[in-house]
């Protein structure tokens, strides 16, 4: 029995499936009744999910990637693979350029033989405009900007069905290295008396658009089903929250006393910073009928529960 | 004696030195009294030039490239390496993306340890704007557009002295696959009665900006000496010539009767198409005091003489 037969009828190939979003994506698409071909890092140990077939694959190995695409013959592709740490991109910019640009091109090239396959490349809201004066904020942003330009230009050159999603800050249960996960881990360690240090944050007034990863994955599914080729979809909630406000909310969900310090003032009074409720922006994604459905409190609670269940390994 | 000692005091590293422009660049910079470290394709057999030291190097081998940059410690870098055939870019787009984007990033990264080194990346006038609707005319153009965006963004990120040159159609003696070289080869073969086919051109009315490769190399030298970091320099003549006009000029330099056909009309009357003498454009390069100095007739004659001296190998 070949791998395609082992999968169900409508097949989605998910890259970066061993990552934070990848895990939720595999679960979501399998629950939709689709066959999921999940590309994971070599050596990853993955939780078995009914309907998900795992394939170890280094995304920079273009021959292996091409073979897998032929074998899987996917109806849809969700390309999540890549790297997304800003500090790491400063210390190893080449790794970011290679990992974020080349697998995208290798996939698109391999998929030239499957012209009806719909492809969603997951970019980043940090992408900047690649025009003079070319002001990249960091190498990560440059790598995602080049990925975006490459994917959308490729769509025009070869007429494949390529779309781009630009998610904001995704939060939720799982191995994320984002702000809420770091704070969640710190809170749970404090609950267990394993942590006595304060949690340090650069600025309480920094605003971020937090969105639950499960809402994002649902958006990706909707874009793959109904999205227009060549279109860019911003995937974000309607609320911009300050880091101070989110910390206050999250710490309020625990009985532990968690001290927090902010670089700009060095004190723990969290009452003065407030979240901004933007008017709901109707973007291309909202026009398809999508809206964020998981409340911030529910997301934060799930983050805490994820670490609480992790036992002593935190 | 290490390689740097073997070179003269002011050292320029030239990539793509086994190519058409690379040969002229090595000759030019050596004649200026500079030490030239010339990176050539593995297995290239190169003409010895006083002051030029050849290093075989696959530009996609980033470790080797980094080692060479450390060893050579160049004062200036002229990055000519890469691929430039539009038809080949359609049949092998990945090769174009890899070859035109990655060596540029590998070089820039290796040169972070040499912050005073001036770097000139040679791009292409076919580069398009990487903004929606992302309309690349061909994969070659996409690869050069991404190269340009990567190089100029890198300049901003890391504060290295990076500049970009965008040359038009370079002509002159040497192994070029450009229009004038193909026609020159055909004419010389006809002179030797080795060629009886007509020379086929898609359209006699297509206009191109032809510039002698030696004028271009002199421009690169001037940019490296006087150019501003982050600046783009268009390297081109003031005249846009039709292919019909250039063919007529070149055929007029030979006693052979060379039949030419044009796809749009299928006849050989070359009298109706005319060249446009644009007003001289004062770009950033012209402001430095550069102007094209070699006449088109002189360039075309040198192309013919190059093939005439090649003996029976044509």
Coordinates of C-alpha atoms in Angstrom, one line a residue:
Chain A
X1 CA 0.0 0.0 0.0
X2 CA 1.6 3.3 -1.0
X3 CA 1.5 6.3 1.2
X4 CA -1.2 8.1 -0.7
X5 CA -3.6 5.1 -0.4
X6 CA -3.0 5.1 3.3
X7 CA -4.3 8.7 3.5
X8 CA -7.9 9.7 3.0
X9 CA -9.3 11.1 -0.2
X10 CA -8.6 14.8 0.1
X11 CA -4.9 15.2 1.0
X12 CA -3.2 18.2 2.6
X13 CA 0.5 18.3 2.9
X14 CA 1.7 20.3 6.0
X15 CA 5.3 21.4 6.3
X16 CA 6.8 22.4 9.7
X17 CA 4.4 19.9 11.3
X18 CA 6.7 19.4 14.3
X19 CA 6.4 23.0 15.1
X20 CA 3.8 24.8 17.3
X21 CA 1.3 25.8 14.6
X22 CA 2.1 22.6 12.7
X23 CA 0.7 20.3 15.5
X24 CA -2.5 22.3 15.7
X25 CA -2.8 22.3 11.9
X26 CA -2.5 18.5 11.6
X27 CA -5.1 18.0 14.3
X28 CA -7.5 20.4 12.7
X29 CA -7.3 19.0 9.2
X30 CA -7.5 15.4 10.4
X31 CA -10.6 16.3 12.3
X32 CA -12.1 17.8 9.1
X33 CA -11.7 14.3 7.6
X34 CA -8.8 15.1 5.4
X35 CA -5.7 12.9 4.9
X36 CA -2.8 14.8 6.4
X37 CA 0.8 14.3 5.1
X38 CA 2.9 15.9 7.8
X39 CA 6.5 16.8 7.1
X40 CA 8.5 16.8 10.3
X41 CA 12.1 17.4 11.2
X42 CA 14.3 14.4 11.1
X43 CA 14.3 12.7 14.5
X44 CA 11.1 14.3 15.8
X45 CA 9.0 12.1 18.0
X46 CA 5.4 12.9 17.1
X47 CA 2.1 12.2 18.9
X48 CA 0.1 9.7 16.8
X49 CA -3.1 11.4 15.4
X50 CA -5.7 9.4 13.5
X51 CA -5.5 10.4 9.8
X52 CA -2.0 12.0 10.0
X53 CA 0.9 10.3 8.4
X54 CA 4.4 11.7 9.4
X55 CA 7.3 12.0 7.0
X56 CA 10.7 13.0 8.3
X57 CA 12.2 15.5 5.8
X58 CA 14.8 18.2 5.8
X59 CA 13.1 20.9 3.9
X60 CA 16.5 22.0 2.4
X61 CA 16.9 18.6 0.8
X62 CA 15.2 19.4 -2.5
X63 CA 15.4 15.9 -4.0
X64 CA 13.7 14.4 -1.0
X65 CA 11.1 17.1 -1.0
X66 CA 10.4 16.6 -4.7
X67 CA 10.1 12.8 -4.2
X68 CA 7.6 13.3 -1.3
X69 CA 5.5 15.7 -3.3
X70 CA 5.3 13.2 -6.1
X71 CA 4.4 10.4 -3.8
X72 CA 1.8 12.4 -1.8
X73 CA 0.3 14.3 -4.8
X74 CA -1.4 16.7 -2.4
X75 CA -4.6 18.5 -3.1
X76 CA -3.6 21.3 -0.8
X77 CA -0.3 22.5 0.8
X78 CA 0.1 24.4 4.0
X79 CA 3.7 25.6 4.1
X80 CA 4.5 26.4 7.7
X81 CA 8.1 25.2 7.7
X82 CA 10.8 27.7 8.6
X83 CA 12.4 29.6 11.4
X84 CA 10.9 32.5 13.4
X85 CA 13.1 33.8 16.1
X86 CA 14.2 37.4 15.7
X87 CA 17.2 37.2 18.1
X88 CA 18.4 34.0 16.4
X89 CA 18.1 35.6 13.0
X90 CA 20.6 38.3 14.1
X91 CA 23.1 35.7 15.2
X92 CA 22.7 33.4 12.2
X93 CA 21.2 35.4 9.3
X94 CA 22.2 32.9 6.6
X95 CA 20.3 30.1 8.3
X96 CA 17.2 32.3 8.2
X97 CA 17.7 33.2 4.5
X98 CA 18.2 29.6 3.6
X99 CA 15.4 28.1 5.7
X100 CA 12.8 30.7 5.0
X101 CA 13.4 31.2 1.3
X102 CA 14.6 28.0 -0.3
X103 CA 12.0 25.3 0.9
X104 CA 9.3 27.6 -0.4
X105 CA 10.9 27.7 -3.9
X106 CA 11.6 23.9 -3.8
X107 CA 8.0 23.2 -2.9
X108 CA 6.6 25.6 -5.6
X109 CA 8.9 24.1 -8.2
X110 CA 8.0 20.5 -7.2
X111 CA 4.3 21.4 -7.4
X112 CA 4.6 22.6 -11.0
X113 CA 3.5 19.1 -11.9
X114 CA 0.3 19.5 -9.8
X115 CA -1.2 22.7 -11.3
X116 CA -4.5 22.3 -9.5
X117 CA -3.0 22.0 -6.0
X118 CA -3.7 25.0 -3.8
X119 CA -0.7 26.3 -1.9
X120 CA -0.8 28.5 1.2
X121 CA 2.5 29.9 2.2
X122 CA 2.6 31.2 5.8
X123 CA 4.5 34.4 6.0
X124 CA 4.8 37.0 8.7
X125 CA 3.3 40.4 9.5
X126 CA 6.9 41.6 10.1
X127 CA 7.5 41.5 6.3
X128 CA 8.4 45.0 5.0
X129 CA 8.2 46.5 1.5
X130 CA 11.2 45.5 -0.7
X131 CA 11.6 48.9 -2.2
X132 CA 14.2 51.7 -1.5
X133 CA 15.4 52.5 1.1
X134 CA 15.0 48.7 1.9
X135 CA 14.7 49.2 5.7
X136 CA 14.5 45.7 7.1
X137 CA 14.0 45.7 10.9
X138 CA 15.9 42.4 11.3
X139 CA 17.1 39.5 9.3
X140 CA 14.0 37.4 10.1
X141 CA 11.8 40.1 8.5
X142 CA 14.1 40.2 5.5
X143 CA 13.9 36.4 5.1
X144 CA 10.1 36.5 5.3
X145 CA 9.9 39.5 2.9
X146 CA 12.0 37.7 0.3
X147 CA 9.9 34.5 0.8
X148 CA 6.7 36.5 0.2
X149 CA 8.0 38.2 -2.9
X150 CA 9.4 34.9 -4.3
X151 CA 6.1 33.1 -3.7
X152 CA 3.8 35.7 -5.1
X153 CA 6.0 36.3 -8.1
X154 CA 6.2 32.6 -8.7
X155 CA 2.4 32.5 -8.8
X156 CA 2.4 35.0 -11.6
X157 CA 5.2 33.3 -13.5
X158 CA 3.8 29.8 -13.4
X159 CA 0.1 30.3 -12.9
X160 CA 0.0 28.0 -9.8
X161 CA -2.6 28.6 -7.1
X162 CA -0.4 30.3 -4.5
X163 CA -1.7 32.3 -1.6
X164 CA 0.0 34.0 1.4
X165 CA -1.2 34.2 5.0
X166 CA 0.4 36.8 7.4
X167 CA -0.4 35.8 10.9
X168 CA 0.1 38.0 13.9
X169 CA 1.4 36.7 17.3
X170 CA -0.1 33.2 17.7
X171 CA -0.7 31.9 21.2
X172 CA -2.1 28.7 22.7
X173 CA -1.1 25.4 24.2
X174 CA 2.1 23.8 22.8
X175 CA 5.8 24.3 22.5
X176 CA 5.9 28.0 21.5
X177 CA 8.6 30.4 22.3
X178 CA 6.3 33.4 22.2
X179 CA 5.7 35.9 25.0
X180 CA 2.6 34.2 26.5
X181 CA 4.3 30.8 26.5
X182 CA 7.4 32.1 28.3
X183 CA 5.2 33.9 30.9
X184 CA 3.0 30.8 31.2
X185 CA 6.0 28.6 31.9
X186 CA 7.3 31.1 34.5
X187 CA 3.9 31.2 36.2
X188 CA 3.6 27.4 36.5
X189 CA 7.2 27.2 37.8
X190 CA 6.3 29.8 40.4
X191 CA 3.2 27.8 41.4
X192 CA 5.5 24.8 42.0
X193 CA 7.9 26.9 44.0
X194 CA 10.5 26.1 41.3
X195 CA 10.9 29.8 40.3
X196 CA 11.7 32.7 42.5
X197 CA 13.1 35.1 39.9
X198 CA 11.0 38.0 38.6
X199 CA 9.7 37.8 35.0
X200 CA 11.5 40.5 33.0
X201 CA 9.8 42.2 30.0
X202 CA 11.3 45.0 27.9
X203 CA 8.3 47.3 27.8
X204 CA 4.8 47.0 29.3
X205 CA 3.5 49.4 26.7
X206 CA 4.5 47.4 23.6
X207 CA 1.3 46.4 21.8
X208 CA 0.8 43.1 20.1
X209 CA -1.9 41.5 18.2
X210 CA -2.4 38.1 19.9
X211 CA -4.5 35.4 18.2
X212 CA -5.2 31.9 19.2
X213 CA -3.3 29.4 17.1
X214 CA -6.5 27.3 16.6
X215 CA -8.3 30.4 15.2
X216 CA -5.3 30.9 12.8
X217 CA -5.4 27.2 11.7
X218 CA -9.1 27.5 11.0
X219 CA -8.3 30.7 8.9
X220 CA -5.7 28.7 6.9
X221 CA -8.3 26.1 6.2
X222 CA -10.8 28.7 5.0
X223 CA -8.1 30.4 2.8
X224 CA -7.2 27.0 1.2
X225 CA -10.9 26.3 0.5
X226 CA -12.1 29.7 -0.6
X227 CA -9.0 31.9 -1.1
X228 CA -8.0 33.6 -4.4
X229 CA -4.7 32.8 -6.0
X230 CA -2.1 35.6 -5.6
X231 CA -3.9 37.1 -2.6
X232 CA -2.4 38.0 0.7
X233 CA -4.5 37.3 3.8
X234 CA -3.7 39.0 7.2
X235 CA -4.6 36.6 10.0
X236 CA -5.1 38.6 13.2
X237 CA -7.6 39.5 15.9
X238 CA -9.3 42.9 16.2
X239 CA -7.5 43.8 19.4
X240 CA -4.1 45.2 20.0
X241 CA -3.1 44.4 23.6
X242 CA -0.2 45.7 25.6
X243 CA 2.3 43.3 27.1
X244 CA 1.5 44.7 30.5
X245 CA -2.2 44.1 30.1
X246 CA -1.7 40.5 28.9
X247 CA 0.6 39.8 31.7
X248 CA -1.9 41.1 34.2
X249 CA -4.6 38.9 32.7
X250 CA -2.5 35.8 32.7
X251 CA -1.1 36.3 36.2
X252 CA -4.7 36.8 37.4
X253 CA -5.5 33.2 36.2
X254 CA -3.0 31.8 38.8
X255 CA -3.0 31.9 42.6
X256 CA 0.7 32.2 42.7
X257 CA 2.3 35.6 43.3
X258 CA 4.4 36.3 40.2
X259 CA 6.7 39.3 40.3
X260 CA 7.2 41.0 37.0
X261 CA 9.7 43.8 36.1
X262 CA 9.7 46.1 33.2
X263 CA 12.9 47.5 31.8
X264 CA 11.6 51.0 31.4
X265 CA 10.4 51.6 35.0
X266 CA 11.6 48.7 37.0
X267 CA 8.5 48.3 39.1
X268 CA 5.5 45.9 39.1
X269 CA 2.5 48.2 39.1
X270 CA 0.5 46.9 36.2
X271 CA -2.5 49.2 36.4
X272 CA -1.7 52.0 34.1
X273 CA -1.3 50.4 30.7
X274 CA -4.4 49.6 28.6
X275 CA -5.3 47.6 25.6
X276 CA -6.6 49.2 22.5
X277 CA -9.8 47.8 21.0
X278 CA -9.3 48.6 17.3
X279 CA -12.4 48.8 15.2
X280 CA -12.8 45.4 13.5
X281 CA -10.8 45.6 10.3
X282 CA -12.5 43.9 7.4
X283 CA -9.7 42.4 5.4
X284 CA -9.7 39.7 2.7
X285 CA -10.0 37.0 5.3
X286 CA -12.9 38.6 7.1
X287 CA -14.7 38.9 3.7
X288 CA -14.6 35.1 3.6
X289 CA -16.6 34.9 6.8
X290 CA -13.8 34.3 9.3
X291 CA -13.5 35.9 12.6
X292 CA -11.4 35.1 15.8
X293 CA -13.6 33.0 18.1
X294 CA -11.4 32.1 21.1
X295 CA -11.2 34.6 23.9
X296 CA -7.8 35.8 25.2
X297 CA -8.6 34.4 28.7
X298 CA -9.4 31.0 27.2
X299 CA -6.1 31.0 25.2
X300 CA -4.1 32.1 28.3
X301 CA -5.7 29.4 30.4
X302 CA -4.9 26.7 27.9
X303 CA -1.3 27.9 27.8
X304 CA -1.1 27.5 31.6
X305 CA -2.9 24.1 31.6
X306 CA -0.4 22.9 28.9
X307 CA 2.5 23.7 31.3
X308 CA 0.6 22.4 34.3
X309 CA 0.1 19.0 32.6
X310 CA 3.8 18.9 31.6
X311 CA 4.7 17.6 35.0
X312 CA 8.1 18.2 36.5
X313 CA 9.7 18.7 33.1
X314 CA 9.0 22.4 33.1
Chain B
X1 CA 54.1 32.9 1.0
X2 CA 50.4 33.2 1.5
X3 CA 48.0 34.2 -1.2
X4 CA 47.5 37.7 0.1
X5 CA 51.2 38.5 0.0
X6 CA 51.4 37.2 -3.5
X7 CA 48.9 39.9 -4.5
X8 CA 49.6 43.5 -4.7
X9 CA 48.7 46.0 -2.0
X10 CA 45.2 47.0 -2.9
X11 CA 43.2 43.8 -3.5
X12 CA 40.0 43.3 -5.4
X13 CA 38.1 40.0 -5.3
X14 CA 36.2 39.3 -8.5
X15 CA 33.6 36.6 -8.6
X16 CA 32.5 35.1 -11.9
X17 CA 36.0 35.7 -13.3
X18 CA 35.7 32.9 -15.8
X19 CA 32.7 34.7 -17.4
X20 CA 32.6 37.2 -20.2
X21 CA 32.6 40.4 -18.0
X22 CA 34.9 38.7 -15.4
X23 CA 37.7 38.3 -17.9
X24 CA 37.6 42.0 -18.8
X25 CA 37.3 43.0 -15.2
X26 CA 40.4 41.1 -14.2
X27 CA 42.4 42.6 -17.0
X28 CA 41.2 46.1 -16.2
X29 CA 41.9 46.0 -12.4
X30 CA 45.3 44.3 -12.9
X31 CA 46.2 47.1 -15.4
X32 CA 45.3 49.6 -12.7
X33 CA 48.0 48.1 -10.5
X34 CA 45.6 46.3 -8.2
X35 CA 46.0 42.7 -6.9
X36 CA 43.2 40.7 -8.4
X37 CA 41.8 37.6 -6.6
X38 CA 39.7 36.0 -9.3
X39 CA 37.2 33.3 -8.4
X40 CA 36.6 31.0 -11.3
X41 CA 34.4 27.9 -11.9
X42 CA 36.1 24.7 -10.9
X43 CA 37.9 23.2 -13.8
X44 CA 38.2 26.5 -15.8
X45 CA 41.4 27.0 -17.8
X46 CA 42.3 30.6 -17.5
X47 CA 44.6 32.8 -19.5
X48 CA 47.5 33.9 -17.2
X49 CA 47.3 37.7 -16.5
X50 CA 50.1 39.5 -14.6
X51 CA 48.7 40.5 -11.2
X52 CA 45.7 38.1 -11.3
X53 CA 45.6 35.1 -9.0
X54 CA 42.9 32.5 -9.8
X55 CA 41.0 30.5 -7.2
X56 CA 38.6 27.7 -8.3
X57 CA 35.5 28.1 -6.2
X58 CA 31.9 26.9 -6.4
X59 CA 30.0 30.0 -5.2
X60 CA 27.4 27.8 -3.6
X61 CA 30.0 26.3 -1.3
X62 CA 29.7 28.8 1.5
X63 CA 32.4 27.3 3.6
X64 CA 35.0 27.5 0.8
X65 CA 33.8 31.0 0.0
X66 CA 34.2 32.1 3.6
X67 CA 37.7 30.6 3.8
X68 CA 38.7 32.4 0.6
X69 CA 37.3 35.7 1.8
X70 CA 39.3 35.4 5.1
X71 CA 42.5 34.4 3.2
X72 CA 42.2 37.2 0.6
X73 CA 40.9 39.9 2.9
X74 CA 39.9 42.1 0.0
X75 CA 39.7 45.9 -0.1
X76 CA 37.0 45.7 -2.8
X77 CA 34.7 43.0 -4.1
X78 CA 33.1 42.9 -7.5
X79 CA 30.4 40.2 -7.5
X80 CA 29.8 39.2 -11.1
X81 CA 29.1 35.5 -10.4
X82 CA 25.8 34.1 -11.4
X83 CA 23.7 33.0 -14.4
X84 CA 22.1 35.2 -17.0
X85 CA 20.2 33.4 -19.7
X86 CA 16.5 34.1 -19.8
X87 CA 15.6 30.8 -21.7
X88 CA 17.7 28.7 -19.4
X89 CA 15.9 30.4 -16.4
X90 CA 12.6 29.1 -17.7
X91 CA 13.8 25.6 -17.9
X92 CA 15.7 25.6 -14.6
X93 CA 14.2 28.3 -12.4
X94 CA 15.6 26.8 -9.1
X95 CA 19.2 26.9 -10.5
X96 CA 18.7 30.6 -11.2
X97 CA 17.2 31.4 -7.7
X98 CA 20.1 29.5 -6.0
X99 CA 22.9 30.8 -8.1
X100 CA 21.9 34.4 -8.3
X101 CA 20.7 34.8 -4.7
X102 CA 22.8 32.6 -2.4
X103 CA 26.4 33.4 -3.3
X104 CA 25.5 37.1 -2.8
X105 CA 24.3 36.4 0.7
X106 CA 27.2 34.1 1.4
X107 CA 29.7 36.8 0.3
X108 CA 28.0 39.6 2.3
X109 CA 27.9 37.4 5.4
X110 CA 31.6 36.4 5.0
X111 CA 32.4 40.1 4.6
X112 CA 30.9 41.1 7.9
X113 CA 34.4 40.6 9.4
X114 CA 35.7 43.2 6.9
X115 CA 33.5 46.2 7.5
X116 CA 35.6 48.6 5.4
X117 CA 35.5 46.5 2.3
X118 CA 33.5 48.0 -0.5
X119 CA 31.2 45.6 -2.3
X120 CA 29.7 46.1 -5.7
X121 CA 27.0 43.6 -6.6
X122 CA 26.2 43.4 -10.3
X123 CA 22.5 43.1 -10.9
X124 CA 20.4 43.5 -14.0
X125 CA 18.3 46.1 -15.7
X126 CA 15.6 43.4 -16.0
X127 CA 15.0 43.6 -12.2
X128 CA 11.3 44.5 -11.5
X129 CA 9.7 46.1 -8.5
X130 CA 9.0 43.5 -5.8
X131 CA 5.5 44.9 -4.9
X132 CA 2.0 43.8 -5.8
X133 CA 1.1 42.5 -8.4
X134 CA 4.6 41.0 -8.5
X135 CA 4.8 40.8 -12.2
X136 CA 8.1 39.1 -13.0
X137 CA 8.7 38.8 -16.8
X138 CA 10.8 35.7 -16.3
X139 CA 12.6 33.6 -13.6
X140 CA 15.9 35.3 -14.4
X141 CA 14.4 38.7 -13.6
X142 CA 12.9 37.3 -10.4
X143 CA 16.3 36.0 -9.3
X144 CA 18.0 39.3 -10.0
X145 CA 15.2 41.3 -8.2
X146 CA 15.5 39.1 -5.1
X147 CA 19.3 39.4 -5.3
X148 CA 19.0 43.2 -5.4
X149 CA 16.5 43.4 -2.5
X150 CA 18.7 41.1 -0.4
X151 CA 21.9 43.0 -1.1
X152 CA 20.5 46.5 -0.4
X153 CA 18.5 45.3 2.7
X154 CA 21.6 43.6 4.0
X155 CA 23.5 46.9 3.6
X156 CA 20.9 48.6 5.9
X157 CA 20.9 45.7 8.4
X158 CA 24.7 45.4 8.8
X159 CA 26.1 48.8 7.8
X160 CA 28.4 47.2 5.2
X161 CA 29.4 49.3 2.2
X162 CA 27.2 47.6 -0.5
X163 CA 26.4 49.1 -3.9
X164 CA 24.5 47.8 -6.9
X165 CA 25.2 48.2 -10.6
X166 CA 22.6 47.5 -13.2
X167 CA 24.2 47.1 -16.6
X168 CA 22.4 47.1 -19.9
X169 CA 23.4 44.7 -22.7
X170 CA 27.1 44.3 -22.6
X171 CA 29.0 43.6 -25.9
X172 CA 32.6 43.2 -26.8
X173 CA 35.2 40.5 -27.6
X174 CA 35.0 37.3 -25.6
X175 CA 32.7 34.3 -24.9
X176 CA 29.3 36.1 -24.6
X177 CA 26.0 34.5 -25.6
X178 CA 24.5 37.9 -26.3
X179 CA 22.9 39.0 -29.5
X180 CA 26.0 40.7 -31.0
X181 CA 28.2 37.7 -30.2
X182 CA 25.8 35.2 -31.8
X183 CA 25.5 37.4 -34.9
X184 CA 29.3 37.9 -35.0
X185 CA 29.9 34.2 -34.8
X186 CA 27.4 33.7 -37.6
X187 CA 29.1 36.3 -39.8
X188 CA 32.6 34.8 -39.3
X189 CA 31.2 31.3 -40.1
X190 CA 29.7 32.8 -43.3
X191 CA 33.0 34.4 -44.2
X192 CA 34.6 31.0 -44.0
X193 CA 31.8 29.3 -46.0
X194 CA 30.9 27.2 -42.9
X195 CA 27.5 28.7 -42.6
X196 CA 24.8 28.9 -45.2
X197 CA 21.7 29.3 -43.0
X198 CA 20.1 32.7 -42.5
X199 CA 20.4 34.4 -39.1
X200 CA 17.0 34.4 -37.5
X201 CA 16.0 37.2 -35.1
X202 CA 12.6 37.5 -33.4
X203 CA 12.0 41.2 -34.1
X204 CA 14.0 43.9 -35.9
X205 CA 12.2 46.6 -34.0
X206 CA 13.2 45.5 -30.5
X207 CA 15.3 48.2 -29.0
X208 CA 18.3 47.5 -26.7
X209 CA 20.8 49.5 -24.9
X210 CA 24.2 48.1 -26.0
X211 CA 27.3 49.1 -24.0
X212 CA 30.9 47.9 -24.5
X213 CA 31.9 45.5 -21.7
X214 CA 35.1 47.5 -21.2
X215 CA 33.2 50.7 -20.6
X216 CA 31.1 48.8 -18.0
X217 CA 34.1 47.5 -16.2
X218 CA 35.5 51.0 -16.0
X219 CA 32.2 52.1 -14.6
X220 CA 32.4 49.3 -11.9
X221 CA 35.9 50.6 -11.0
X222 CA 34.6 54.1 -10.6
X223 CA 31.6 53.0 -8.5
X224 CA 34.0 51.0 -6.2
X225 CA 36.2 54.0 -5.8
X226 CA 33.7 56.8 -5.5
X227 CA 30.3 55.2 -5.1
X228 CA 27.9 55.7 -2.1
X229 CA 26.9 52.8 0.0
X230 CA 23.3 51.6 -0.6
X231 CA 23.2 53.3 -4.0
X232 CA 22.0 51.7 -7.3
X233 CA 23.9 52.7 -10.4
X234 CA 22.5 52.1 -13.9
X235 CA 25.4 51.3 -16.3
X236 CA 24.2 52.0 -19.9
X237 CA 24.9 54.0 -23.0
X238 CA 22.8 57.0 -24.1
X239 CA 21.5 55.2 -27.2
X240 CA 18.8 52.7 -27.6
X241 CA 19.4 50.7 -30.9
X242 CA 17.1 48.4 -32.7
X243 CA 18.3 44.9 -33.4
X244 CA 17.7 45.6 -37.1
X245 CA 20.0 48.6 -37.0
X246 CA 22.8 46.8 -35.1
X247 CA 22.6 43.8 -37.4
X248 CA 22.9 46.2 -40.4
X249 CA 26.0 47.9 -38.9
X250 CA 27.7 44.6 -38.0
X251 CA 27.0 42.9 -41.4
X252 CA 28.3 46.1 -43.0
X253 CA 31.7 45.4 -41.3
X254 CA 32.1 42.1 -43.3
X255 CA 32.5 41.4 -47.0
X256 CA 30.4 38.3 -46.6
X257 CA 26.7 38.3 -47.7
X258 CA 24.8 37.3 -44.6
X259 CA 21.1 36.6 -45.0
X260 CA 19.0 37.6 -42.0
X261 CA 15.3 36.8 -41.4
X262 CA 13.0 38.5 -38.9
X263 CA 10.1 36.5 -37.5
X264 CA 7.6 39.3 -37.9
X265 CA 8.0 39.8 -41.6
X266 CA 10.3 37.1 -42.9
X267 CA 12.3 39.3 -45.3
X268 CA 15.8 40.8 -45.2
X269 CA 15.2 44.5 -45.9
X270 CA 16.9 46.2 -43.1
X271 CA 16.4 49.8 -44.1
X272 CA 13.2 50.8 -42.3
X273 CA 14.1 50.5 -38.6
X274 CA 16.0 53.2 -36.9
X275 CA 17.9 53.7 -33.7
X276 CA 16.8 56.2 -31.1
X277 CA 19.3 58.6 -29.7
X278 CA 17.9 59.3 -26.3
X279 CA 19.0 62.5 -24.7
X280 CA 21.9 61.6 -22.4
X281 CA 20.5 60.6 -19.0
X282 CA 22.4 62.0 -16.1
X283 CA 22.2 59.1 -13.6
X284 CA 24.2 58.5 -10.4
X285 CA 27.0 57.0 -12.5
X286 CA 27.3 60.0 -14.9
X287 CA 27.4 62.3 -11.9
X288 CA 30.7 60.6 -10.9
X289 CA 32.1 61.7 -14.3
X290 CA 31.7 58.4 -16.2
X291 CA 30.5 58.2 -19.8
X292 CA 30.6 55.5 -22.4
X293 CA 33.7 56.0 -24.6
X294 CA 33.8 53.1 -27.1
X295 CA 31.8 53.5 -30.2
X296 CA 29.4 50.8 -31.3
X297 CA 31.3 50.2 -34.5
X298 CA 34.5 49.6 -32.6
X299 CA 32.7 47.2 -30.2
X300 CA 31.2 45.3 -33.2
X301 CA 34.5 45.1 -35.0
X302 CA 36.2 43.7 -31.9
X303 CA 33.5 41.0 -31.6
X304 CA 34.1 40.0 -35.2
X305 CA 37.9 40.0 -34.7
X306 CA 37.5 37.9 -31.6
X307 CA 35.8 35.2 -33.7
X308 CA 38.1 35.6 -36.7
X309 CA 41.1 34.9 -34.4
X310 CA 39.4 31.9 -32.9
X311 CA 40.5 29.9 -36.0
X312 CA 38.5 26.9 -37.0
X313 CA 37.0 26.4 -33.6
X314 CA 34.0 28.6 -34.5

